Each structure stands twice: as C-alpha cells, then as structure tokens.
mmCIF file of C-alpha atoms in Angstrom:
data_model
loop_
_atom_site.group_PDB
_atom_site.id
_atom_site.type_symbol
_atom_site.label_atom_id
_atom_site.label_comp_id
_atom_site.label_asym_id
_atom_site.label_seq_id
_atom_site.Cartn_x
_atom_site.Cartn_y
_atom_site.Cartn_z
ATOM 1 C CA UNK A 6 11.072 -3.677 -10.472
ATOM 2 C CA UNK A 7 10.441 -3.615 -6.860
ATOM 3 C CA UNK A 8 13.634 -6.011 -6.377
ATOM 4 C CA UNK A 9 15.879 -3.070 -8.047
ATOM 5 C CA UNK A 10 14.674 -0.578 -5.974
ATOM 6 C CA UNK A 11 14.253 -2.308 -2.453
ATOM 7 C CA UNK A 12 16.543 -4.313 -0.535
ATOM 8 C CA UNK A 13 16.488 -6.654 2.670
ATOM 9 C CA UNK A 14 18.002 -4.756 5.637
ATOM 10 C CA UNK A 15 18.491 -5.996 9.145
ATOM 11 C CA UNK A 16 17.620 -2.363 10.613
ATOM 12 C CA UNK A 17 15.331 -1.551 13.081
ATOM 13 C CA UNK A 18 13.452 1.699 13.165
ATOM 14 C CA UNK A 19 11.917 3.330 16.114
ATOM 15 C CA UNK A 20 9.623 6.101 16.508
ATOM 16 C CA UNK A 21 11.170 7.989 13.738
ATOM 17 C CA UNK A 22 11.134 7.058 10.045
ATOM 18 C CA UNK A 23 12.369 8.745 7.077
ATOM 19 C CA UNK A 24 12.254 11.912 7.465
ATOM 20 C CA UNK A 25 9.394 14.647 5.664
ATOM 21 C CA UNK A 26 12.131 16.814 4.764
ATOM 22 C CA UNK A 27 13.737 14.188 2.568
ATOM 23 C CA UNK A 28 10.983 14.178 0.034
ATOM 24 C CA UNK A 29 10.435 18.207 0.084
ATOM 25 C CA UNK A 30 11.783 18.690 -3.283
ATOM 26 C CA UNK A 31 9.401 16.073 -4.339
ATOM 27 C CA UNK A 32 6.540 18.555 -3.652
ATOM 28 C CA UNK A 33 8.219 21.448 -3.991
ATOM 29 C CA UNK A 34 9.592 22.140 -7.287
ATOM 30 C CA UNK A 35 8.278 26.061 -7.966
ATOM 31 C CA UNK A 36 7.053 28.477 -6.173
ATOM 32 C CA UNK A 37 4.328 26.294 -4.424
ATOM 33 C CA UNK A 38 4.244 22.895 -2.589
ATOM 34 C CA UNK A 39 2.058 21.425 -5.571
ATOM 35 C CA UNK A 40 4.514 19.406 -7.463
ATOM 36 C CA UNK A 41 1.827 16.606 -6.907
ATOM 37 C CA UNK A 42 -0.771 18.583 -7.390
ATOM 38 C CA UNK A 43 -1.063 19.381 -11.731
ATOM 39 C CA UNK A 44 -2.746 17.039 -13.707
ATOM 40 C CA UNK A 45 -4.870 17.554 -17.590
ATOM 41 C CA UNK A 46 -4.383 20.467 -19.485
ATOM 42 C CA UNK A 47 -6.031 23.920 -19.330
ATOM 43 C CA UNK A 48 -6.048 26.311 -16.184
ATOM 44 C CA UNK A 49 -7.505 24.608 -12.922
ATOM 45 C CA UNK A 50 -9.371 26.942 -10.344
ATOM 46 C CA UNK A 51 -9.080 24.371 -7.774
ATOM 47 C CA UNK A 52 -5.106 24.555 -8.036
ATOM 48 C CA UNK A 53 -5.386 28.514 -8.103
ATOM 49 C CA UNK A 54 -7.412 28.532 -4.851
ATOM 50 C CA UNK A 55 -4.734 26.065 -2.794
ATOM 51 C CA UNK A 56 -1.969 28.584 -4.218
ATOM 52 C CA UNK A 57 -3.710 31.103 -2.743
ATOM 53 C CA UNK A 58 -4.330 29.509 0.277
ATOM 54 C CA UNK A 59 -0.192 29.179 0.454
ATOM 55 C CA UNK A 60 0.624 32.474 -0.630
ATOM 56 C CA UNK A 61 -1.902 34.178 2.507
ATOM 57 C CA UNK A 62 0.061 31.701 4.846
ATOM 58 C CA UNK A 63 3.496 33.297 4.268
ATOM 59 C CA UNK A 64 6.830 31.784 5.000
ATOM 60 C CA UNK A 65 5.724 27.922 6.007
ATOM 61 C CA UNK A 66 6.870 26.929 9.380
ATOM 62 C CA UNK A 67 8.977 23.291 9.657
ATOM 63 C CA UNK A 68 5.838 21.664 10.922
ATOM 64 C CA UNK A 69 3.683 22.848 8.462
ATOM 65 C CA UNK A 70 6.197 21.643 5.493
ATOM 66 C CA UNK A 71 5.942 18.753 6.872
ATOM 67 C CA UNK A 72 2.599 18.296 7.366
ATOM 68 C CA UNK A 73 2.083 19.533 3.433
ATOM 69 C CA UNK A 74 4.594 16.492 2.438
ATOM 70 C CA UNK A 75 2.619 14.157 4.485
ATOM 71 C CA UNK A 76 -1.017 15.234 2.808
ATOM 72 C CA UNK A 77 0.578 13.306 -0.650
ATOM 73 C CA UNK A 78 0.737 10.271 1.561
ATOM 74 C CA UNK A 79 -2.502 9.248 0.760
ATOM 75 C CA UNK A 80 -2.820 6.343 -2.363
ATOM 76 C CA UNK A 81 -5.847 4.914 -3.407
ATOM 77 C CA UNK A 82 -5.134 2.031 -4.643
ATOM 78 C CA UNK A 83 -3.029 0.916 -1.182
ATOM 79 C CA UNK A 84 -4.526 -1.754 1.114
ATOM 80 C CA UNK A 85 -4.546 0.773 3.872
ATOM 81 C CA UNK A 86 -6.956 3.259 2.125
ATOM 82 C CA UNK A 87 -8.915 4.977 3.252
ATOM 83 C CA UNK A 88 -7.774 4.482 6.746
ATOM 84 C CA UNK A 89 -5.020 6.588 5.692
ATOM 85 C CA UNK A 90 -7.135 8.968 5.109
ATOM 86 C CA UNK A 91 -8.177 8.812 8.979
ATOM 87 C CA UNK A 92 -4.353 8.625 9.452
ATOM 88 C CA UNK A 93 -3.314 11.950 7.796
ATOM 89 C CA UNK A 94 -6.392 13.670 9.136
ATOM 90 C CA UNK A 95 -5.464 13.032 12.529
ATOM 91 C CA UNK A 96 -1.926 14.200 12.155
ATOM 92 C CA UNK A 97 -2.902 17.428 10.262
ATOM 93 C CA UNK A 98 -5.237 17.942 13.492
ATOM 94 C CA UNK A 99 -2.409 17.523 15.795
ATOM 95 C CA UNK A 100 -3.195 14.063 16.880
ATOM 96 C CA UNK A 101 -1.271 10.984 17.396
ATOM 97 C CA UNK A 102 -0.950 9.094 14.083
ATOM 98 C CA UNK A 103 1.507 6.071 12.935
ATOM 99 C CA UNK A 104 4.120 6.333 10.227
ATOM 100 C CA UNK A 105 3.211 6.889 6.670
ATOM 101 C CA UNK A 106 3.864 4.484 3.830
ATOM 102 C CA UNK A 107 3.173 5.021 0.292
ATOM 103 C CA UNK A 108 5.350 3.273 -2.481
ATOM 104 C CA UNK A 109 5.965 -0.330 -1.957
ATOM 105 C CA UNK A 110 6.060 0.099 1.834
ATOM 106 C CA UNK A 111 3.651 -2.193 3.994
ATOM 107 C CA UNK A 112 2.847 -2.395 7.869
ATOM 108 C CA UNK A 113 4.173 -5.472 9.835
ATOM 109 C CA UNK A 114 0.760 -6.582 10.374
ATOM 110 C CA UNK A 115 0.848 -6.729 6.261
ATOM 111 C CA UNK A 116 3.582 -8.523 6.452
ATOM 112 C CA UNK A 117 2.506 -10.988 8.760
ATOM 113 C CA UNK A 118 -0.336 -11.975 6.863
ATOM 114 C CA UNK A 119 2.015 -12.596 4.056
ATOM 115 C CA UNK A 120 4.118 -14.916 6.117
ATOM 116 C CA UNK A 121 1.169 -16.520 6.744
ATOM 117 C CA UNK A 122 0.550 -17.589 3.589
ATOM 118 C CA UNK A 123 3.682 -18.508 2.239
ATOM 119 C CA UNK A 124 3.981 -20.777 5.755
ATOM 120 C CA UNK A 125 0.583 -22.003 4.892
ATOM 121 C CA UNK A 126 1.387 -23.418 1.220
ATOM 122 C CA UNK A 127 4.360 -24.436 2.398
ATOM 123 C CA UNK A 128 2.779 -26.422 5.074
ATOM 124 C CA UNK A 129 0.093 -27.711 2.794
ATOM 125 C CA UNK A 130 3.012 -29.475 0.894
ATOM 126 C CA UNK A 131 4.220 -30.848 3.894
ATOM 127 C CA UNK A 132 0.288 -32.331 4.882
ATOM 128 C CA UNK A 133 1.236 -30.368 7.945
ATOM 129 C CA UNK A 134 -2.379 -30.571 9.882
ATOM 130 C CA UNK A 135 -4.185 -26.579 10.276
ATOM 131 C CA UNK A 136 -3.967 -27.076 13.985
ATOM 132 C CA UNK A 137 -0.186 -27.442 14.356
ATOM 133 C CA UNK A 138 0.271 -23.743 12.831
ATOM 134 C CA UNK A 139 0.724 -20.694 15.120
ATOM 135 C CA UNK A 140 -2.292 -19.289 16.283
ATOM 136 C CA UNK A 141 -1.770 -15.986 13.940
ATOM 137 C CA UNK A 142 -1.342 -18.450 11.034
ATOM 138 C CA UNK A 143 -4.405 -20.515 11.202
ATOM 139 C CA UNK A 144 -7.338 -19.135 9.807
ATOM 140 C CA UNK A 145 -4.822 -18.171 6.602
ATOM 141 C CA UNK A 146 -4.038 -22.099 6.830
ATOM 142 C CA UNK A 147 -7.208 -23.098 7.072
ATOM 143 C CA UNK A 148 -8.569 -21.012 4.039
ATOM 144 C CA UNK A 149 -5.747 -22.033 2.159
ATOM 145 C CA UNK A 150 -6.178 -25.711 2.631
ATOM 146 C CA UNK A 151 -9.720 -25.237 1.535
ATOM 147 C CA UNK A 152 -9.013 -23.977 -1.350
ATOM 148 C CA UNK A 153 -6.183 -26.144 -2.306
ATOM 149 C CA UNK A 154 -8.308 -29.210 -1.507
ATOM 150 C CA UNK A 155 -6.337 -32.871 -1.490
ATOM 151 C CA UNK A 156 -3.033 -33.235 -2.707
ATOM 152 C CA UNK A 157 -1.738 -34.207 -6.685
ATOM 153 C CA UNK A 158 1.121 -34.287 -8.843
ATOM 154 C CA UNK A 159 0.410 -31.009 -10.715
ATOM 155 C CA UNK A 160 -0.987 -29.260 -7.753
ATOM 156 C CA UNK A 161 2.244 -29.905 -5.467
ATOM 157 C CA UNK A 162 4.301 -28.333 -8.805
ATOM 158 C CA UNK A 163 1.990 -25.118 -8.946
ATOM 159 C CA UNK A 164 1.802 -24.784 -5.304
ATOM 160 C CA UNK A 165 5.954 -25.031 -4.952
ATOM 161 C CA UNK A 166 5.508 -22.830 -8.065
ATOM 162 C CA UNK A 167 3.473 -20.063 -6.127
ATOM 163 C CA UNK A 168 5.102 -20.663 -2.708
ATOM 164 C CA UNK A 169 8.409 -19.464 -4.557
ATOM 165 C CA UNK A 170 6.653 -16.593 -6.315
ATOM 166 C CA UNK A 171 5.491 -15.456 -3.102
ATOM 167 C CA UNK A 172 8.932 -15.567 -1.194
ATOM 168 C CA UNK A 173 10.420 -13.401 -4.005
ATOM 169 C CA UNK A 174 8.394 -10.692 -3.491
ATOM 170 C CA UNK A 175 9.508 -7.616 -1.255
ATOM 171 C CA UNK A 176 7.892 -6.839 1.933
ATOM 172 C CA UNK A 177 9.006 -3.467 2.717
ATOM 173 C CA UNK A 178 8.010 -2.228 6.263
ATOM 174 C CA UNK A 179 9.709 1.083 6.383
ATOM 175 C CA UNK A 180 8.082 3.931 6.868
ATOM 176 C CA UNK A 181 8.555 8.118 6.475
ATOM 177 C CA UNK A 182 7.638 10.210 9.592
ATOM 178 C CA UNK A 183 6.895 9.497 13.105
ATOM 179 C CA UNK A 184 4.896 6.396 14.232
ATOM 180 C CA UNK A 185 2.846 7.146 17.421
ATOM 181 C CA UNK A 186 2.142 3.707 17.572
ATOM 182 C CA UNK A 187 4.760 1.749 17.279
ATOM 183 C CA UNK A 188 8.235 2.045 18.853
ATOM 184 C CA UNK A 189 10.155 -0.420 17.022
ATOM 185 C CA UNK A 190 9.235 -1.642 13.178
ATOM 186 C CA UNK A 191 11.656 -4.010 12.693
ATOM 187 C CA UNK A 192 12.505 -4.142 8.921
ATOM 188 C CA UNK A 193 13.211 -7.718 8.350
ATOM 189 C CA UNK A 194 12.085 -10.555 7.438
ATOM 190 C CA UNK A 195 11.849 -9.158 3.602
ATOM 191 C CA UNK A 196 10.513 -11.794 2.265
ATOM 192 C CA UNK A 197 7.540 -14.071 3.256
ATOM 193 C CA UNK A 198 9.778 -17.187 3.643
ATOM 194 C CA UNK A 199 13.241 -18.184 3.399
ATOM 195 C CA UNK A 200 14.395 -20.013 -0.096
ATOM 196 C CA UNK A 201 17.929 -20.931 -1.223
ATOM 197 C CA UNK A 202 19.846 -19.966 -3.998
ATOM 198 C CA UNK A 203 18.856 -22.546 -6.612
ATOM 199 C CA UNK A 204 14.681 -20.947 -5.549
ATOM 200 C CA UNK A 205 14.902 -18.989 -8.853
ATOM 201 C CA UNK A 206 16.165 -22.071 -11.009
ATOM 202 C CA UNK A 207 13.803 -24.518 -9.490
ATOM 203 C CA UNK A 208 10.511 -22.533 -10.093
ATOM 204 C CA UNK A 209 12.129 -21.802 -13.970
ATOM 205 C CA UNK A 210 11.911 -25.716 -13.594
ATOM 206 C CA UNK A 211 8.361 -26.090 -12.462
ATOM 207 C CA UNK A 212 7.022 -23.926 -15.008
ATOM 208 C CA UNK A 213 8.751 -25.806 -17.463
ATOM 209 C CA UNK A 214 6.485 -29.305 -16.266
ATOM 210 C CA UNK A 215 3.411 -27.217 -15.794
ATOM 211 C CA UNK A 216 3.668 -25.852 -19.373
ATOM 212 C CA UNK A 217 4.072 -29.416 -20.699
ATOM 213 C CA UNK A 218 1.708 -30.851 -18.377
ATOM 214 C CA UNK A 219 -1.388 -28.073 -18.951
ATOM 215 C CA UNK A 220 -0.312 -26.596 -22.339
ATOM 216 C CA UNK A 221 -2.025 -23.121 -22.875
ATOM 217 C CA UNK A 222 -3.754 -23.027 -19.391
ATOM 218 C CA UNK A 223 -0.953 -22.708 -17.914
ATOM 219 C CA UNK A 224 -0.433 -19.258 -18.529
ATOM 220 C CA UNK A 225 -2.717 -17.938 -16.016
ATOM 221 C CA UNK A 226 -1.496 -19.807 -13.174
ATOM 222 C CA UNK A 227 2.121 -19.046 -13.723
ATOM 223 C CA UNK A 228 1.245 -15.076 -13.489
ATOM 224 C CA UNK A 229 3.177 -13.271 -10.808
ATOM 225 C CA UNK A 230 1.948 -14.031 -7.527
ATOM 226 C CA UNK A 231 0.215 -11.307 -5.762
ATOM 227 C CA UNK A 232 -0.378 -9.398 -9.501
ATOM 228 C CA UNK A 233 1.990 -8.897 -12.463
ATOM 229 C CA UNK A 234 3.939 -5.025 -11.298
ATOM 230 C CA UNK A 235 1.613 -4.828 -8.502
ATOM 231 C CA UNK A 236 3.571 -4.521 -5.177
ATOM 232 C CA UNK A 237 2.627 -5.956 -1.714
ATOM 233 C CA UNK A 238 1.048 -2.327 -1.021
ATOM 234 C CA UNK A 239 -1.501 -2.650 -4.016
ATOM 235 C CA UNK A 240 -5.067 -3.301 -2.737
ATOM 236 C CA UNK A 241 -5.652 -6.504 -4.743
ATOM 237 C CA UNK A 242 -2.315 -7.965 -4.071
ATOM 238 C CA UNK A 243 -4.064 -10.714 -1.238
ATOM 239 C CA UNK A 244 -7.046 -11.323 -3.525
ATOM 240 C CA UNK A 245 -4.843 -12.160 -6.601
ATOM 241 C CA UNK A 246 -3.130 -14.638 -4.663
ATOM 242 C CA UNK A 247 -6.636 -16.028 -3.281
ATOM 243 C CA UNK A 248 -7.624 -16.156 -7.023
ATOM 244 C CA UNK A 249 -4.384 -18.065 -8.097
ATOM 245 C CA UNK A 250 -4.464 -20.716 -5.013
ATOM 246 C CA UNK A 251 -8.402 -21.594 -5.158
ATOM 247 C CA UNK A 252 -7.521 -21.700 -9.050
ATOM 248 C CA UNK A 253 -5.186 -24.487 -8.061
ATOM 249 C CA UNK A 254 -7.528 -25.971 -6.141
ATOM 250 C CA UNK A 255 -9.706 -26.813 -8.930
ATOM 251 C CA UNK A 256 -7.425 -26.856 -11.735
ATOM 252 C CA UNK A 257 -9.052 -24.210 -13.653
ATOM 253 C CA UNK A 258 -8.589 -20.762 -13.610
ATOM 254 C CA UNK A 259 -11.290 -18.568 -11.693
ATOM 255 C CA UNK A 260 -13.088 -21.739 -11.761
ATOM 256 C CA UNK A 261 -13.639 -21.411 -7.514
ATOM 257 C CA UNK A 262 -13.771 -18.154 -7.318
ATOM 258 C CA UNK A 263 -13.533 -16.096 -3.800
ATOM 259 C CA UNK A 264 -16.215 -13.720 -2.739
ATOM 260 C CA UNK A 265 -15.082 -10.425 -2.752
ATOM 261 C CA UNK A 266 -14.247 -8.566 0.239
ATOM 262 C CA UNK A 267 -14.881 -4.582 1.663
ATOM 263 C CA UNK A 268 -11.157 -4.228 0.638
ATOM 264 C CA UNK A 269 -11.968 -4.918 -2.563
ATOM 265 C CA UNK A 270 -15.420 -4.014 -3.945
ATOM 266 C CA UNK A 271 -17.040 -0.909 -3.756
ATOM 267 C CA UNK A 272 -13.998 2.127 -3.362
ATOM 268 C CA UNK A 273 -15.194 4.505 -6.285
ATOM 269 C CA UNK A 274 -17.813 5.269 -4.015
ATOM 270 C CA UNK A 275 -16.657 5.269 -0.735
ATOM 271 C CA UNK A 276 -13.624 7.348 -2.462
ATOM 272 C CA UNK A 277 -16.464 10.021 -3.672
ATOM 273 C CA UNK A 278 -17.860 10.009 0.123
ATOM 274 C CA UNK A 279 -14.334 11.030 1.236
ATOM 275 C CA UNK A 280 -13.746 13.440 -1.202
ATOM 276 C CA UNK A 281 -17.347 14.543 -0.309
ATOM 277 C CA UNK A 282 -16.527 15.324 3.347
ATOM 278 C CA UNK A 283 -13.141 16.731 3.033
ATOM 279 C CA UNK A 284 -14.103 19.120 0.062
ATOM 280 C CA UNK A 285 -16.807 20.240 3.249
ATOM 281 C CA UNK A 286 -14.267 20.637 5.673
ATOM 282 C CA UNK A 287 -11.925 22.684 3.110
ATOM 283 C CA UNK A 288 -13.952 24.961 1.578
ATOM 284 C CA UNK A 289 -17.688 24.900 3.107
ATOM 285 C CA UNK A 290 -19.082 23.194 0.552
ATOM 286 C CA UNK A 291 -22.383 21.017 1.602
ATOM 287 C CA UNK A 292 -23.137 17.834 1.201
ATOM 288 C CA UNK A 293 -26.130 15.127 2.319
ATOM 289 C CA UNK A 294 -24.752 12.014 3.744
ATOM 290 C CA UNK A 295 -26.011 8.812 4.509
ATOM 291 C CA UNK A 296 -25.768 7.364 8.382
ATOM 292 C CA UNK A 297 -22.181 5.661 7.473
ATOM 293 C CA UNK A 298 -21.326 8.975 5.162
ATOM 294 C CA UNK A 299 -22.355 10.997 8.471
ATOM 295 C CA UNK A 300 -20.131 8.681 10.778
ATOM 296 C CA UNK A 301 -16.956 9.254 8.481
ATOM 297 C CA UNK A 302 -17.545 12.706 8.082
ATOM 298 C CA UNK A 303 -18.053 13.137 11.838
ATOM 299 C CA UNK A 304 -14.483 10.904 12.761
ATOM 300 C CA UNK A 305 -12.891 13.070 9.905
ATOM 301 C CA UNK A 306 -13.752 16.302 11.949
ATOM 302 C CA UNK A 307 -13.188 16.072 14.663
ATOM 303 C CA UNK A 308 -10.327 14.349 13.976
ATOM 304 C CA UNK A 309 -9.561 17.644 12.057
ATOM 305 C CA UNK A 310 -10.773 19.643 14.983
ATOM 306 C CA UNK A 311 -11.457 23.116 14.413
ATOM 307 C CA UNK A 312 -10.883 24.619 10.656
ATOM 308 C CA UNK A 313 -8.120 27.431 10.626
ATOM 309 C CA UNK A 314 -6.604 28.297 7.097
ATOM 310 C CA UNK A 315 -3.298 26.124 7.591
ATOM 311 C CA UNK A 316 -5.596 23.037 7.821
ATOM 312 C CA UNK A 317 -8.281 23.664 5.670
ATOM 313 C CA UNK A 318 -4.738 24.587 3.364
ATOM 314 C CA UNK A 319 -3.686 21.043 3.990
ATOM 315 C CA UNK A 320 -7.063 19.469 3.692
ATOM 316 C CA UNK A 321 -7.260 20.938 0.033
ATOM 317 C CA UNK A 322 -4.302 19.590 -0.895
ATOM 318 C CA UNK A 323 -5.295 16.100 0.192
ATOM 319 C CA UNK A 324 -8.294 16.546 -1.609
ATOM 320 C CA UNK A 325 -6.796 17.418 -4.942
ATOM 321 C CA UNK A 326 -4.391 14.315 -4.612
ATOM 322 C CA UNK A 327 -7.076 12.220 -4.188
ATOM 323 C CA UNK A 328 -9.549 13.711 -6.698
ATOM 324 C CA UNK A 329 -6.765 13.700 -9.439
ATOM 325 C CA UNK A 330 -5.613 9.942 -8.868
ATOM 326 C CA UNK A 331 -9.597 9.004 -9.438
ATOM 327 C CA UNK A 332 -9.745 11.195 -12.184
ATOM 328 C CA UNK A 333 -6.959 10.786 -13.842
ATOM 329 C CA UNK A 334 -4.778 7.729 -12.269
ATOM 330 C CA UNK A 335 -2.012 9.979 -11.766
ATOM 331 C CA UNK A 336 0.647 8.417 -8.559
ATOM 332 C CA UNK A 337 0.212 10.215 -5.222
ATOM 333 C CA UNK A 338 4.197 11.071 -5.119
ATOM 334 C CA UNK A 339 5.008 11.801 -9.253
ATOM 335 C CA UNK A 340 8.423 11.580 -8.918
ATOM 336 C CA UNK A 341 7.780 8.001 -7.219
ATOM 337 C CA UNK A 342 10.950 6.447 -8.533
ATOM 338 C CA UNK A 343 13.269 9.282 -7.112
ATOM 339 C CA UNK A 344 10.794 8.851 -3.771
ATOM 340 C CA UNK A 345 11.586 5.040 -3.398
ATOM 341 C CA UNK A 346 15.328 6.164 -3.869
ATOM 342 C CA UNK A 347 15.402 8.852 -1.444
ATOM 343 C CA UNK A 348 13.958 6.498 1.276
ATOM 344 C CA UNK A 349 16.698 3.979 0.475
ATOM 345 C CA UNK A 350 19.389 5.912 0.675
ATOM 346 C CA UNK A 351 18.483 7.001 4.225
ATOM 347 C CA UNK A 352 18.396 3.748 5.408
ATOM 348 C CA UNK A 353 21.470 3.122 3.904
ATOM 349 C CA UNK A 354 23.252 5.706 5.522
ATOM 350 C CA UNK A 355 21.541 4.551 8.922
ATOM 351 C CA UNK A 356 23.084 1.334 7.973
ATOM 352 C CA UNK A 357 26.560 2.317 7.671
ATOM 353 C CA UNK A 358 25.962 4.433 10.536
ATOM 354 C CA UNK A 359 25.631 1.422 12.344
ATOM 355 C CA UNK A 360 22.091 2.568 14.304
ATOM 356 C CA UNK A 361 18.633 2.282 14.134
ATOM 357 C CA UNK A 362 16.382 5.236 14.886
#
C-alpha cells in the first residue's frame, strides 16, 4: 500500500512543510472543525461542548485554523507518541515545535536507525567486523550480530531475504507545518539501502529455498519485515524486525525473544495519564497523579501556558482524538488516504517547480 501512495523524491524541505491549510477540508467538512472528531452512535456531550467552544470563538483566525488542523496530528500508535503530544502542546502554547508527521511519515533520525539496520544485515553477510561500521551504526550492528549469531546456509538466505524486505519499505521523512528544529529535512534516501532491479525477483527466489528447506515454519519468517500493513511510523515496526532477526538467529520463531522496551510495553496507561492531564487543563477536571503523572502534567502546562478559551478549545479537541482512537481505534486523520494524497501532490508540484522550501 504504502508503495502506491509514496514515492522517492530528491527534494529537500526547509523550515516549511506541507502546509495546514492543505488538509483543512479534512477537518472541516460542516459547520465545525470536527470531521475527526465523531465516532459510535448516539449523541456525545463531549462533541457538543467543543462545538460550543467553536461557536463562542467566532470567525477562526488563520493561526488558529491551523493550530485546530495540527491538534489531529497526534497518533497513538506512532513511534513518536506521546512526545507528540509534548510537540502539539507546545505549538498550541505558542512555542517552538518541529514539523508534524502522521501517516507513513518518519523523522530522519527514524530513518537513520533504519539504515542502520539494513547496513547491519547487510554487513553481517559480508562478516564485516562491528567495529568497521560508522559510529551511528554500531550498537544496531552489534545487536544485530548477536542475535544473528554465526553464519549458515539457511540463515544467509533469510537474512538476504529480510535485508531485501527491509530496503523495500518506504521511509517517508516529509513533514506538514513548520519545523523549529530543523532547517533542512532532506527527503531522500527512501529506502534503507540501495537494491537493483532483479531485488524483487531474487527475494521471490529465496523464499522459494526457504519454503523447501523449512516447510511450514517458514511462514513466519517470510512475514513482511517491520509488520504485515504496518508502516515505518507504526510503534512496533523496530520490534517486529528485532523479533524476525533474533528468530533467525535461532532458527525458530520467537524462540530468542527480545525484552520489551518503554516504546513498546505499557501505553494504555501512560495514554490514560495523558488524557488525564489534558482533560484537566481543558475543562478543570481533577485528577491525583503519581510523581511521573505530576512531571508530565507539569511539562504539559506550562508548555500550554496560561488557559484562555482558544487553547483550552484546542486542547479538547486533542483530547477527543486521542480518547476516540483508544476507544474505538478510529485513525487520527479519517480521510487518511485523501491526507497521504494531498501531501503528495504538494511535493509534486514543489518538484516540478523545481525548489525546495
């Protein structure tokens, strides 16, 4: 899917991204900016009280549509969550804040990791030694080679195997918005490594020996790498491919198993925190924290700074995204397909343009 949308592009963004405005009709599709906002049947009183909160504000201002786009920003099942939520509180609070991604779109650092890997297996083919890597590069190296253990037949096939699957997948670093941060996001490289054109035709080839070499096991390990319609964005995407090359390693599937990691475990309540603290910033509503639940709240504030009714309007509406994708797994953006398109297009028209932003 993500290969029909997305495309490699030798563009280089600056400051400014896509812009808000592009997506307004993607929150805007009535009288109110809650396009994202409806979800299960019945009336909903929280949805009645953020109209309201619009309606008292009058004719929005530029700044303030855009800020309202930018509260949908906010996924939780992205890597980058819940620092996002850090992200989009600063901005609503007038702060400096980098660009916002949401479908498919990653962070160079993201993609850098990726790299990493896909140089590491690579390497690990290659008996390339851990200390000959890139400084960036070696602790991925080194964990990979740990998992991957000595060299064999079928290993070197399912390693090729996943080294492919990796450098097929799309790394997509642009971004909607201004970055603070960053003044140039370059958007290639879009993949992880460079393969030729027979890449497709040689892993249909591997899987083809694997299959007749492990029979019905092999089905697990030939799963797409990084998590079957999962993009690089998707929380679990790293882990997955942990799973698949300490899997390798041993030759049986899950049987070397990585520890989980704060990225991973525990978000349904740290989600509940958030929701916790903005629902107290939005509409007074108290809550007891713990001493880490006190320190978010606290860097959400004042991040914040002081409530007025276009921010605590904003704040809802970040709430109610967030409360509705726990509750009911709705997408942050709805529309996400006509989202991903409307992003493209942009860039394509900076692209015949000739210029970067």
């Amino acid at each position: 899917m993500e290969l029909r949308l997305l495309r490699s592009r030798t563009l280089v963004l600056g400051r400014e991204g896509i812009p808000l405005a592009l997506a307004h009709r993607l929150v805007k599709q009535g009288r109110y900016h809650d396009a994202n906002l409806h979800a299960g049947y019945g009336t909903d009183s929280v949805l009645e009280e953020i109209q309201r909160r619009e309606h008292a504000l009058g004719t929005l201002s530029e700044e303030q549509i855009a800020l309202r786009i930018a509260a949908d920003f906010c996924c939780i099942w992205r890597y980058d969550y819940p620092q996002r939520v850090h992200d989009l509180c600063a901005r609503i609070g007038g702060r400096p804040a980098p660009g916002l991604r949401l479908h498919y779109q990653i962070c160079p650092d993201r993609r850098a990791e990726l790299i990493s890997y896909a140089t590491a297996l690579k390497g690990w083919l290659q008996e390339k030694p851990v200390e000959e890597y890139e400084e960036g590069t070696q602790s991925v190296a080194r964990r990979v080679y740990q998992y991957l253990g000595s060299r064999e037949p079928l290993k070197d096939m399912l390693v090729e195997r996943t080294f492919i699957g990796l450098s097929l997948r799309a790394l997509n670093c642009s971004f909607w918005g201004i970055d603070n941060f960053r003044p140039q996001t370059p958007l290639s490289p879009f993949h992880a490594a460079e393969i030729d054109a027979n890449a497709v035709h040689r892993m249909t080839q591997l899987e083809r020996l694997i299959m007749k070499d492990m029979g019905a096991q092999a089905r697990d390990f030939l799963c797409d790498v990084g998590g079957t319609a999962e993009p690089a964005c998707h929380f679990k995407f790293i882990r997955r491919i942990d799973i698949l090359v300490s899997s390798i390693g041993c030759l049986r599937w899950r049987g070397n198993l990585p520890p989980k990691d704060t990225a991973v475990s525990g978000r349904r309540g740290l989600t509940k925190t958030y929701l916790d603290i903005l629902e107290q910033y939005w509409n007074g509503q108290t809550y007891r924290f713990d001493a880490d639940g006190a320190r978010i709240r606290d860097e959400l504030f004042e991040s914040l700074g002081k409530p007025d009714d276009t921010k605590q309007w904003l704040v809802a509406c970040l709430w109610k995204n967030i409360s509705d994708q726990t509750t009911y797994h709705t997408y942050p953006m709805r529309q996400w397909v006509d989202f991903v398109h409307i992003g493209e297009q942009y860039l394509d028209q900076l692209e015949s343009a000739g210029r970067s932003t």
